Coordinates of C-alpha atoms in Angstrom, one line a residue:
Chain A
X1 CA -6.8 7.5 -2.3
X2 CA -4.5 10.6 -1.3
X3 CA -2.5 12.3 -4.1
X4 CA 0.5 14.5 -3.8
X5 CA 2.6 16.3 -5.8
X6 CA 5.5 18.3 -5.7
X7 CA 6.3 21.8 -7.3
X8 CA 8.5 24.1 -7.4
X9 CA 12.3 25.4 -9.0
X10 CA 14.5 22.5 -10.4
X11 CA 18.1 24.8 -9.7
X12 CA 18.3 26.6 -6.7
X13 CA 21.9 29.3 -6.0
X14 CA 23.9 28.3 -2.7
X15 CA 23.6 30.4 0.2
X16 CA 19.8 30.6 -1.6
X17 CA 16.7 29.3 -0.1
X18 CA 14.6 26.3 -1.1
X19 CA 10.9 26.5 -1.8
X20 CA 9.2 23.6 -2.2
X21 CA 5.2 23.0 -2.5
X22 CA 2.9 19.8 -2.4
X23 CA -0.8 19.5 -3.5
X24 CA -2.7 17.0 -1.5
X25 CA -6.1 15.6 -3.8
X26 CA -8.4 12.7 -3.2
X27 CA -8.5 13.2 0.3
X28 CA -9.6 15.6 3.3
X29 CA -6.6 18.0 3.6
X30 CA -8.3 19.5 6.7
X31 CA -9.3 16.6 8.5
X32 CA -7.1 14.8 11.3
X33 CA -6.6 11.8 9.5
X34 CA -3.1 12.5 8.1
X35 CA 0.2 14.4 9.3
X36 CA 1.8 15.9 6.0
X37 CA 5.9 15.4 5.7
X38 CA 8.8 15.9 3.8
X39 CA 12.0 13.5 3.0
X40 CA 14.9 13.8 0.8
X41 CA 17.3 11.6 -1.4
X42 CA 20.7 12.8 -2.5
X43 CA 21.8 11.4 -5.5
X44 CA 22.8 7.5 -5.3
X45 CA 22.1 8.1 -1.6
X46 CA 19.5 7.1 1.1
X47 CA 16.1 8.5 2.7
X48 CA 16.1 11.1 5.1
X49 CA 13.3 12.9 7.0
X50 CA 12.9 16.0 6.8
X51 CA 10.7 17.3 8.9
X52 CA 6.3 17.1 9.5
X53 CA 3.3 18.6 9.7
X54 CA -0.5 17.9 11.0
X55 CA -3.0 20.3 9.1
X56 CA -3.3 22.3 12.1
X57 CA 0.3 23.6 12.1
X58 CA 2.0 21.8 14.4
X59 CA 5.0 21.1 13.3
X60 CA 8.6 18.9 14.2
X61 CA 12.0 18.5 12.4
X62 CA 14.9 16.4 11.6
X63 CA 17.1 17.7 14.7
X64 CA 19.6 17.9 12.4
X65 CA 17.7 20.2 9.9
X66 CA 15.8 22.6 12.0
X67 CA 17.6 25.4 12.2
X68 CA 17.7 26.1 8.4
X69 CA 13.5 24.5 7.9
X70 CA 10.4 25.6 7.7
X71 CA 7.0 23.9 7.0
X72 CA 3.4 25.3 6.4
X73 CA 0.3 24.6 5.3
X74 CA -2.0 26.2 3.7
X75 CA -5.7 24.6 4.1
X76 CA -7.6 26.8 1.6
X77 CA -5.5 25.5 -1.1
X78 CA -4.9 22.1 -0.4
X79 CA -1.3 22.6 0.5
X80 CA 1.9 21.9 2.3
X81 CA 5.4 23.9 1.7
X82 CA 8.7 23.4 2.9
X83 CA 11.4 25.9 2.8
X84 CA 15.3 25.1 3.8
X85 CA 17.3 28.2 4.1
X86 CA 21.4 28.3 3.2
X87 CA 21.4 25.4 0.7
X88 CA 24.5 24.1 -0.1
X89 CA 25.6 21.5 -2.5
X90 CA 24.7 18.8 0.1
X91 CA 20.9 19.9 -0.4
X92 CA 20.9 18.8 -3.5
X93 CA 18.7 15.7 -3.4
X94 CA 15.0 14.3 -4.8
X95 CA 12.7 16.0 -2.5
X96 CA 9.3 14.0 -1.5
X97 CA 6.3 15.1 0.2
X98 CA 4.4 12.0 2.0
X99 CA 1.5 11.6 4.3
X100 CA 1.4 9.3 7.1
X101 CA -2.4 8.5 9.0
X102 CA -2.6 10.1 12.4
X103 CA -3.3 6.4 13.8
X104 CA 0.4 5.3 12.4
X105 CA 3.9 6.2 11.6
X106 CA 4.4 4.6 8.5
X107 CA 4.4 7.3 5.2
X108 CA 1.7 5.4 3.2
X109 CA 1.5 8.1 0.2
X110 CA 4.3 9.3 -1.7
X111 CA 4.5 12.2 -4.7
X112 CA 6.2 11.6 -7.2
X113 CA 9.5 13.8 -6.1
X114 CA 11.2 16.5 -7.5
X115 CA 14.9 17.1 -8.2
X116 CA 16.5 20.1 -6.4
X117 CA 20.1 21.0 -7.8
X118 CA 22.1 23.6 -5.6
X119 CA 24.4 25.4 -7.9
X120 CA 25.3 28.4 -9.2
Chain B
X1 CA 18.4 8.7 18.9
X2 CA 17.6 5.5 17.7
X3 CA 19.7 4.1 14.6
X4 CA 18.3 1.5 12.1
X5 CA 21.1 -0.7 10.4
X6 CA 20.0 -2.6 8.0
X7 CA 22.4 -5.9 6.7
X8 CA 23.0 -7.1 4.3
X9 CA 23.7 -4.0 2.3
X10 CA 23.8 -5.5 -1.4
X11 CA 22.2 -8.8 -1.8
X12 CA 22.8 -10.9 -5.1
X13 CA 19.9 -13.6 -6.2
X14 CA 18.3 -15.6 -8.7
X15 CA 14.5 -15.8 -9.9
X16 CA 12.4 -18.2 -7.5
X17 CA 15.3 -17.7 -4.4
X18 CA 14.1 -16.7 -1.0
X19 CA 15.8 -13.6 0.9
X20 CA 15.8 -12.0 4.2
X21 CA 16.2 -8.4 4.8
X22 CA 17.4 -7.7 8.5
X23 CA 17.3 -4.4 10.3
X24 CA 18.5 -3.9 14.1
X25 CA 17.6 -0.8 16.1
X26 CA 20.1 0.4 18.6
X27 CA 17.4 0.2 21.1
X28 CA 14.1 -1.3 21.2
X29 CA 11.4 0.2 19.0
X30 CA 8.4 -2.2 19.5
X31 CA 6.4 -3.0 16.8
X32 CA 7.0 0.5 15.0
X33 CA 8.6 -0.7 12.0
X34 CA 7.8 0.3 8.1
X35 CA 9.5 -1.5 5.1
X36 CA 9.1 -0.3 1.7
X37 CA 10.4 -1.0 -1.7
X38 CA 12.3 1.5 -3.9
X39 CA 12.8 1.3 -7.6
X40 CA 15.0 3.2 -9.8
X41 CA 13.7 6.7 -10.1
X42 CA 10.7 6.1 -8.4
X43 CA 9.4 6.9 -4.9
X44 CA 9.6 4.4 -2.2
X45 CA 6.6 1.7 -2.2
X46 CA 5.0 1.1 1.3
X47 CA 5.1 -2.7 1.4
X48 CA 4.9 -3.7 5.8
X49 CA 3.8 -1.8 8.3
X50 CA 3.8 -2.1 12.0
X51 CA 6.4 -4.7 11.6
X52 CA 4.0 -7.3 10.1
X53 CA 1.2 -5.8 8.6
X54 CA 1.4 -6.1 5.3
X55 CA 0.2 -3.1 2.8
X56 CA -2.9 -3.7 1.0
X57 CA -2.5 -4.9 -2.5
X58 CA 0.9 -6.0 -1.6
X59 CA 1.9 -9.4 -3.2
X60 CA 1.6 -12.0 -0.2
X61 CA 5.5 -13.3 -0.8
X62 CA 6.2 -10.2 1.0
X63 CA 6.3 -10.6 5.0
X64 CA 7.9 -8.8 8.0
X65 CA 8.2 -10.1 11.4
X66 CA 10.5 -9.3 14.4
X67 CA 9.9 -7.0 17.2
X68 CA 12.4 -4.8 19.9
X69 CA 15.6 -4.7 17.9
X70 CA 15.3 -7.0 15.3
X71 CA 13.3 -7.6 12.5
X72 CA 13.5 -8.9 9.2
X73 CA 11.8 -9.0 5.7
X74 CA 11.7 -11.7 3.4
X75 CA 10.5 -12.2 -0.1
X76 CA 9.4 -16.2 -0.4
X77 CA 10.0 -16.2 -4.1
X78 CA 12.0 -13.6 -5.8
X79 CA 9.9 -12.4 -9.1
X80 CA 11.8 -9.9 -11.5
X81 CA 10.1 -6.9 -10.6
X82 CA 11.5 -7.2 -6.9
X83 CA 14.5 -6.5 -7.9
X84 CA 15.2 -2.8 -5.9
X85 CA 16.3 -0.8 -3.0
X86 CA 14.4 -1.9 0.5
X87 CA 14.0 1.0 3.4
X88 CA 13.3 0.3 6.9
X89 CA 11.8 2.9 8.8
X90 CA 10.8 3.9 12.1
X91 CA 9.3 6.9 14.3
X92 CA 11.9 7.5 17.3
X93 CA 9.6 8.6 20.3
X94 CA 12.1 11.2 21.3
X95 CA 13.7 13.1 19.7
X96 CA 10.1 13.0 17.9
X97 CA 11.7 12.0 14.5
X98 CA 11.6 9.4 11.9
X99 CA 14.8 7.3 10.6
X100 CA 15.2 5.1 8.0
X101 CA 18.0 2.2 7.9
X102 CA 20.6 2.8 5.2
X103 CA 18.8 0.6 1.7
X104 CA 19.8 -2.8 0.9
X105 CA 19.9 -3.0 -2.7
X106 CA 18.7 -6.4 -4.4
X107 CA 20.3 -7.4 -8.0
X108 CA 19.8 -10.3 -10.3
X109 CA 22.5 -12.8 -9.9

């Protein structure tokens, strides 16, 4: 059974950037079983997909996102990481990392999310 | 790309009723549909994949079917803790992206 879980700064200054991190446990981080993503939630709002990752580094974004995102991994640690440059109050949202299985598209693990205010 | 739209978008029922979830794709998708279940504060639930398949430990009032453009959810009998948000989802072959339909909320009536 995969794990995740977010980290990283609750408040975040416009213009700033974002930094996000999610430990993957209970399963092989390395392997090609999973491709690692992130999707967001504004407040009283919907899902929207962020962008993903396969542990190898290959990576592909919300079109509408990817000039101002950046995923990575980070095998030795267990870790994926997104960063979103020039937040603005629309960023502000519940950030979750997710796994999908390379056979499938559905995103069958969730973490827990984290809250990400843009404000200064 | 490929939108999902998802009807109704708030959906009012008792204990015991049955309900259908509907989401249309603006073009067909297959079989490449997700639905999950979102509670309040809580990170979405995978409950269906690959428009029928349903998600292991899933209660069995839970099914999808449909395929192409339409496809549909329904919960034979409501139980309270169904009450929630439901997400469809699908992965657009290109653009490579993923895109979820907009959340139907379900309340007690």
């Amino acid at each position: 059974q995969v794990q995740l879980q977010e980290s990283g700064p609750g408040l975040v200054k416009p213009s700033e950037t974002l930094s996000l991190t999610c430990a993957v446990s209970g399963g092989s981080f390395s392997s090609s079983d999973y491709f690692w993503g992130w999707i967001r939630q504004p407040p009283g709002k919907g899902l929207e997909w962020i962008g993903s990752i396969y542990y190898s580094g290959s990576t592909y974004y919300n079109p509408s996102l990817t000039s101002r995102v950046t995923l990575s991994v980070d095998t030795s640690k267990n870790q994926f990481s997104l960063k979103l440059k020039s937040v603005t109050a629309t960023d502000t949202a519940v950030y979750y990392c997710a796994s999908r299985p390379s056979s499938g598209y559905e995103f069958k693990y969730w973490g827990q999310g984290s809250l990400v205010i843009v404000s200064s | 790309d490929i939108q999902l739209t998802q009807s109704p978008s708030f959906l009012s029922a008792s204990v015991g009723d049955r309900v259908t979830i509907t989401c249309r794709a603006s073009q067909g998708i297959s079989s490449f549909l997700a639905w999950y279940q979102q509670q309040p504060g809580k990170a979405p639930k995978l409950l269906i994949y690959a428009a029928s398949t349903l998600q292991g430990g899933v209660p069995a009032r839970f099914s999808g079917s449909g395929s192409g453009t339409e496809f549909t959810l329904t919960i034979s009998s409501l139980q309270p803790e169904d009450f929630a948000t439901y997400y469809c989802q699908q992965l657009n072959s290109y653009p490579r992206m993923y895109a979820f339909g907009q959340g139907t909320k379900l309340e007690i009536k």
